[in-house]
Coordinates of C-alpha atoms and ligand atoms in Angstrom, one line a residue:
X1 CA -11.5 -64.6 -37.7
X2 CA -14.7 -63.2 -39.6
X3 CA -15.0 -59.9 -40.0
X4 CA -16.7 -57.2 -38.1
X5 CA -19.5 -55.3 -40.1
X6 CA -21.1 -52.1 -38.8
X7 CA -24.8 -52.2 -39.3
X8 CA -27.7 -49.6 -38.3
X9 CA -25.4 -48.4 -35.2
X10 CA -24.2 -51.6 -34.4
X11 CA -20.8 -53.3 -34.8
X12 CA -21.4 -57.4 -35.3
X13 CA -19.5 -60.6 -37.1
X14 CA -20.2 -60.7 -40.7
X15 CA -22.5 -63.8 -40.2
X16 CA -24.4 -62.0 -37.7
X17 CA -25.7 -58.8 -39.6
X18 CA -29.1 -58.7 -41.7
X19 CA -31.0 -56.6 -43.8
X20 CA -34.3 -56.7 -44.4
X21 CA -35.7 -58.4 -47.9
X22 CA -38.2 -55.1 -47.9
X23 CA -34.7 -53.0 -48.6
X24 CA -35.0 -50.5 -51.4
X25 CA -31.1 -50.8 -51.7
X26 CA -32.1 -54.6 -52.4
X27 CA -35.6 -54.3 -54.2
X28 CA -34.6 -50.5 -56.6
X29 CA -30.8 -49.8 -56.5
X30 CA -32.1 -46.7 -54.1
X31 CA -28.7 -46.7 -52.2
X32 CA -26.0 -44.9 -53.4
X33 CA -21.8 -45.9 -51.6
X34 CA -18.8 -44.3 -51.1
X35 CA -15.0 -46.5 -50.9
X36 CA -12.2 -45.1 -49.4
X37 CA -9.1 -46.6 -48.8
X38 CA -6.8 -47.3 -46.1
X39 CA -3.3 -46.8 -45.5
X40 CA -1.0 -47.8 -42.9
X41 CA -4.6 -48.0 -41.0
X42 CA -5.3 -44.7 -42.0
X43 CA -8.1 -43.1 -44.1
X44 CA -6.9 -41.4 -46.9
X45 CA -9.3 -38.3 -48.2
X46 CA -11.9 -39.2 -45.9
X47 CA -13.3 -35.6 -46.4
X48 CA -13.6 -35.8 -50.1
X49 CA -15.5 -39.0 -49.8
X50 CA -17.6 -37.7 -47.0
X51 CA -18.6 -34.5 -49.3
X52 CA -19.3 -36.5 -52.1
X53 CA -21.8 -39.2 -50.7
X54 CA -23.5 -35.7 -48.9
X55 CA -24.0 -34.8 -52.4
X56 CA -25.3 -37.7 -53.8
X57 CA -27.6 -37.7 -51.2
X58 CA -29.3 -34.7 -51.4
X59 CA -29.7 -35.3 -55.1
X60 CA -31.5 -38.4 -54.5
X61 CA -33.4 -36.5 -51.9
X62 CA -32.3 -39.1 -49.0
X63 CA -31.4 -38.1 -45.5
X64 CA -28.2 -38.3 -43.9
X65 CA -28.2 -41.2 -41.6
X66 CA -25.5 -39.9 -39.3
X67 CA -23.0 -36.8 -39.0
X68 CA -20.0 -36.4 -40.9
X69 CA -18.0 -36.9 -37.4
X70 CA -19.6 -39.5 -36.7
X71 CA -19.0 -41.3 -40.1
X72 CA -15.2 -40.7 -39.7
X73 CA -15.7 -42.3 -36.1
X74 CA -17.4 -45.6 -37.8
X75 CA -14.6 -45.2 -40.1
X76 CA -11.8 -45.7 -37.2
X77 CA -13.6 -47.7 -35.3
X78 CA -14.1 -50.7 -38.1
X79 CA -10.3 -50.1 -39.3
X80 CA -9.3 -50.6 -35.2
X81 CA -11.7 -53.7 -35.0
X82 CA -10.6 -55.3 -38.1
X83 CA -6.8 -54.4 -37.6
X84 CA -7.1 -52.5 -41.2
X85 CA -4.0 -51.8 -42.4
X86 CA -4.6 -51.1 -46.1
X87 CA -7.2 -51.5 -48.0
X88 CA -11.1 -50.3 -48.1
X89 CA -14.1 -49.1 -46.2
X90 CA -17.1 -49.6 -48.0
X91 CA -19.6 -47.9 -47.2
X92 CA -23.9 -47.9 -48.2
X93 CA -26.8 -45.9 -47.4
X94 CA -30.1 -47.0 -48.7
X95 CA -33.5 -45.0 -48.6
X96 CA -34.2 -48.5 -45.7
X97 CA -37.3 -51.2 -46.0
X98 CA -40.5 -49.7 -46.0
X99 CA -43.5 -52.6 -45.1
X100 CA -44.0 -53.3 -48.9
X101 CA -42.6 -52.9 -52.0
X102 CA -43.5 -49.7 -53.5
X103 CA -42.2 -47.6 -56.1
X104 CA -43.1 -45.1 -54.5
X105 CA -40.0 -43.3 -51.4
X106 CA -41.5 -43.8 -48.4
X107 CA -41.8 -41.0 -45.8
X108 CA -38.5 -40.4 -44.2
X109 CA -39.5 -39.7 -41.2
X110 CA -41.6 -43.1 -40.8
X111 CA -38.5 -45.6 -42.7
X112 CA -35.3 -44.6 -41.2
X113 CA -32.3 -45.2 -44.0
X114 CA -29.7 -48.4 -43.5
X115 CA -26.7 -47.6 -43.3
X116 CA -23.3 -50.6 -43.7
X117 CA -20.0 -50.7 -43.7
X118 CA -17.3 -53.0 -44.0
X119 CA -13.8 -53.3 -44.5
X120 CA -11.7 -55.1 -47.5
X121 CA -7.8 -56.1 -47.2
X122 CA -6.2 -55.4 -50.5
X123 CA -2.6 -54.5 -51.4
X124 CA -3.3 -51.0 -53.0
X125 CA -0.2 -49.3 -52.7
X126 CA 2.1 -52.3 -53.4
X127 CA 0.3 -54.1 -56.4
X128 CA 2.1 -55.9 -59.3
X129 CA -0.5 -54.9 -62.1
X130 CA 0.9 -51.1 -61.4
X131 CA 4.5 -53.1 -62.7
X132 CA 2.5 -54.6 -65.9
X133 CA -0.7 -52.1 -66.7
X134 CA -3.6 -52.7 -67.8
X135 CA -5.5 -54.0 -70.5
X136 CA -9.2 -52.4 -71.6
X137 CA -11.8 -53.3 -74.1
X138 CA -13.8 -50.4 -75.2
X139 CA -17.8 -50.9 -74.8
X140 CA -20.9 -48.8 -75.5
X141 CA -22.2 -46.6 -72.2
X142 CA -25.4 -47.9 -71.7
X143 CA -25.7 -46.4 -68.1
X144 CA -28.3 -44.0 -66.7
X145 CA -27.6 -40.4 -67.6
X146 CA -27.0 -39.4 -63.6
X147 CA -23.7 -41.0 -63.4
X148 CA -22.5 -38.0 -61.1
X149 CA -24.7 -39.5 -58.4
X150 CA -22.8 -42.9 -56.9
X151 CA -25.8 -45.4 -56.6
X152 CA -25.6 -48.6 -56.0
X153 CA -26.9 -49.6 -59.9
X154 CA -23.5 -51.4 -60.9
X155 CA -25.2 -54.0 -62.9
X156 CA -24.0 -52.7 -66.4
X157 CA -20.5 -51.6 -64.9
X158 CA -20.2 -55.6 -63.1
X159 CA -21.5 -56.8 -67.2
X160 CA -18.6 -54.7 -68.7
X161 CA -15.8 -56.3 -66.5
X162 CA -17.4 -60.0 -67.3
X163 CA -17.1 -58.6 -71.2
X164 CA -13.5 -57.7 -70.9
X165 CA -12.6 -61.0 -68.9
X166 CA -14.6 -62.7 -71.2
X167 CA -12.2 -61.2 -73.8
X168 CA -8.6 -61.7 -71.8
X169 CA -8.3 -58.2 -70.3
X170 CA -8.5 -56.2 -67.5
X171 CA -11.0 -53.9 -67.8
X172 CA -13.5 -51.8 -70.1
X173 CA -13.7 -48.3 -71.3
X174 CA -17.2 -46.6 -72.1
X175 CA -18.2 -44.8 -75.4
X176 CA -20.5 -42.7 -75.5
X177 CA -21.4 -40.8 -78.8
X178 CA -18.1 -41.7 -79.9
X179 CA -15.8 -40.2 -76.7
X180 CA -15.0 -41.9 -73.6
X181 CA -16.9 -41.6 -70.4
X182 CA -14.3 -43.7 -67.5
X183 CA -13.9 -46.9 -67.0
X184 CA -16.2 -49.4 -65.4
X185 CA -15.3 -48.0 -61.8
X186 CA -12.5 -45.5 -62.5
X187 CA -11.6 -42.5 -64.6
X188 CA -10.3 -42.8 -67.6
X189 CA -6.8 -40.5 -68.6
X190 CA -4.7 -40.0 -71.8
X191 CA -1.2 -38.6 -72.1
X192 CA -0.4 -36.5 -75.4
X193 CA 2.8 -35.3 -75.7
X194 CA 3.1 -34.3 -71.8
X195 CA -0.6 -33.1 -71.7
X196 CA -2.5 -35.3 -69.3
X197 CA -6.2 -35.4 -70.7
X198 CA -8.8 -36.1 -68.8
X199 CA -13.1 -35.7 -69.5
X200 CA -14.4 -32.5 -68.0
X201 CA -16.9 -33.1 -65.0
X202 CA -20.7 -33.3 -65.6
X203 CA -23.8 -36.0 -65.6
X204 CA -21.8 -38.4 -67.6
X205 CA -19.2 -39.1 -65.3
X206 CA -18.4 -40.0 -61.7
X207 CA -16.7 -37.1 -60.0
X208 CA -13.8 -38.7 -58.7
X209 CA -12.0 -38.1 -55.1
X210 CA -8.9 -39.9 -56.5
X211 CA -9.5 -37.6 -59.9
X212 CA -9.8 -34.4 -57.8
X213 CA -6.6 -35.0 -55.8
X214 CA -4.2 -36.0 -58.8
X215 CA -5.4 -33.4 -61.0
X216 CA -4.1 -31.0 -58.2
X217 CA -0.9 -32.9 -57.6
X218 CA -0.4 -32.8 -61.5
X219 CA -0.9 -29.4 -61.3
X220 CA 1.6 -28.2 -58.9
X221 CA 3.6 -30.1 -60.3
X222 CA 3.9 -28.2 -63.3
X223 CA 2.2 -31.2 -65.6
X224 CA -0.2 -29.7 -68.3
X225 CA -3.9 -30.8 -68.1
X226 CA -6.7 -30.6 -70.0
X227 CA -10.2 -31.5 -68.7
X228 CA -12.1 -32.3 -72.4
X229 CA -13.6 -35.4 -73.6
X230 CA -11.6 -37.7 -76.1
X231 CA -12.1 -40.4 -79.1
X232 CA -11.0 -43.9 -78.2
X233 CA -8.9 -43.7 -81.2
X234 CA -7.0 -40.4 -79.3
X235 CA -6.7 -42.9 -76.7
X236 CA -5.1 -45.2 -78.7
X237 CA -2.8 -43.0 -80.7
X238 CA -1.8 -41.9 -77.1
X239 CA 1.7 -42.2 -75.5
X240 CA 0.2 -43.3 -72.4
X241 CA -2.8 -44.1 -70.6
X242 CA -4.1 -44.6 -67.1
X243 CA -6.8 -44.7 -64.6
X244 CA -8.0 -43.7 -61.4
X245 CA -10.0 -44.8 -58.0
X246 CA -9.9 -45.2 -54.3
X247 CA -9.2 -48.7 -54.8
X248 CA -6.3 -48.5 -57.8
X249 CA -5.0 -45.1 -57.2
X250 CA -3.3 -44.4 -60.3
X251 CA -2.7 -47.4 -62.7
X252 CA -1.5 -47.7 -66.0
X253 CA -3.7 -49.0 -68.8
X254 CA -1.1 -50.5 -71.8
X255 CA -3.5 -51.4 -74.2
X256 CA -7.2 -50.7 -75.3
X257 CA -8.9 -52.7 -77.9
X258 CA -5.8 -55.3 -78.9
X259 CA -3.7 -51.8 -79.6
X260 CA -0.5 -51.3 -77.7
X261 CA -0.7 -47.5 -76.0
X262 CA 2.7 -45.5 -76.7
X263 CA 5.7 -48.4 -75.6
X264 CA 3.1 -51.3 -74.4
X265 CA 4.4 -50.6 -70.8
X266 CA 3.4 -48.4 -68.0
X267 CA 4.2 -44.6 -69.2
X268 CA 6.5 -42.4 -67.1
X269 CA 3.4 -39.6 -66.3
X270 CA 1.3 -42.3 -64.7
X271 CA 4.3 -43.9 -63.0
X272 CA 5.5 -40.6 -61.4
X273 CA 1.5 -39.7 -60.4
X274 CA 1.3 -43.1 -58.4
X275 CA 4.4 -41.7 -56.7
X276 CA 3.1 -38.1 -56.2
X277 CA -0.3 -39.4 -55.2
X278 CA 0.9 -42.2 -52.5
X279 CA 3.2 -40.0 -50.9
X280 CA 1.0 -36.9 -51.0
X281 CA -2.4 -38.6 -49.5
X282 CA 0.0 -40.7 -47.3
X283 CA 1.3 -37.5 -46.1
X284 CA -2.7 -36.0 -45.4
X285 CA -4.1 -39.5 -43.9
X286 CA -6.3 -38.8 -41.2
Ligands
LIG301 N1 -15.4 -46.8 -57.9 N2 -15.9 -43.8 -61.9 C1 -16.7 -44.8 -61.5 C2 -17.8 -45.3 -62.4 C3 -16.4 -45.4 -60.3 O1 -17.2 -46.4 -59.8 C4 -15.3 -44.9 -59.5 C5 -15.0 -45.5 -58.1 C6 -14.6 -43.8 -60.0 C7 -13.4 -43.3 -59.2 O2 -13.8 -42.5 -58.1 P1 -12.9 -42.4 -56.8 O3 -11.6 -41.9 -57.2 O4 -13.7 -41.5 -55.9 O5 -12.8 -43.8 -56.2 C8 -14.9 -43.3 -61.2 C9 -15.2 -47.4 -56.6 C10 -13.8 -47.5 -56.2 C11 -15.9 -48.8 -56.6 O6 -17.0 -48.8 -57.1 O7 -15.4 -49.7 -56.0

């Protein structure tokens, strides 16, 4: 059974939905997404997400296609149509297909913005590389400086998971003037002695629902955190290490750069924040 894709207000078969070759999303990266995940066919901090893409499009001066009730109706209606029980929405506005390509944004009120969504099936809350970890390579951060804003420009992020396949591992860090940004689409975490360290927020990183929402849980939960950039080589002389997403939750990393982080197996801080964090966003699922 193909899937059932909502597109400009309408809900079609995969095979059946189009977008136009004139799209800016297509033609500039002028889109920017939002993923949020699913469990037990429910959406889990649909709110955060829905604040967030608001945000990133007023900074990229794009209109908002639809209301934020509306959004969450689109939301249901795909997980209903698809029989969703856990994984992702994803979802993409672009600034639409003007008649030509241009450089130039075309007048919003003339080019009406595209709007997709579709849903993914993945095991998020069960997954057997939560059991193992992670491995990450550590590469330079070459991105844009507006990394707070969640376009659609994942060229250099897709490049840095091809480098760390390339290499036998999981994933890849990003340096940038010698710290850690986050991980090709996560946030990046060390544990020091029962301090959970994380980067403060700003342009360099991607402001994080799942981020927001552990950080919290870790903190009523009497954990010790501390938002400040750190060295790859803290990371490594760490006694544990994880990362963060809509689509991983929390999931140990066990080894960055060939070095084994604290026992070489997932770390009992991370472990116990993949427990707070399913039960506690189960427990708020709309
Ligand atoms: N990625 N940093 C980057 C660069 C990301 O792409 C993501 C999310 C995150 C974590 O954000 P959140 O907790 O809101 O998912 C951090 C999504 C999952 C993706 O691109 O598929």
């Amino acid at each position: 059974m193909s899937r059932i894709v909502y597109v400009n207000g309408t809900y079609v078969p995969e095979e059946e939905a189009h977008i136009s070759v004139f799209d800016r999303g297509f033609l500039f990266a002028d889109g920017v997404y939002e993923v949020t995940s699913v469990l037990d066919g429910k959406l889990i901090d649909f709110d955060g997400h829905a604040v967030r893409l608001e945000r990133s499009l007023g900074e990229l001066d794009m209109a908002q296609p639809v209301t934020k009730d509306a959004l969450l109706e689109i939301h249901r209606e795909l997980v209903r149509r698809n029989d969703l029980t856990e994984g992702m929405i994803y979802l993409q506005v672009t600034r639409g297909a003007d008649a030509d390509r241009d450089f130039a944004f075309p007048d919003p009120d003339k080019v009406p913005s595209t709007l997709v969504l579709f849903t993914q099936a993945k095991a998020i809350s069960k997954s057997a590389a939560a059991e193992i970890g992670l491995k990450v390579i550590s590469i330079d951060d070459i991105r844009w400086g507006r990394r707070d804003i969640k376009t659609v420009q994942l060229l250099y992020p897709s490049m840095g998971k091809m480098m760390a396949k390339a290499a036998g591992k999981d994933d890849a860090w990003m340096i940038e003037d010698g710290q850690v940004t986050e991980g090709t689409s996560n946030n990046a975490y060390i544990v020091k002695d029962g301090t959970i360290i994380t980067r403060h927020l700003g342009n360099e990183i991607l402001h994080g629902i799942t981020r927001k929402a552990v950080l919290k849980f870790a903190r009523e939960a009497q954990m010790k955190v501390e938002e400040r950039a750190f060295t790859i080589d803290e990371a490594k002389a760490a006694d544990e290490a994880f990362i963060t997403s809509a689509s991983t939750f929390v999931m140990p990393v066990v080894e960055i750069d060939d070095v084994s982080v604290g026992a070489g197996t997932p770390g009992p801080v991370a472990q116990r924040l993949r427990e707070i964090y399913l039960a506690e966003s189960m427990a708020a699922a709309q």
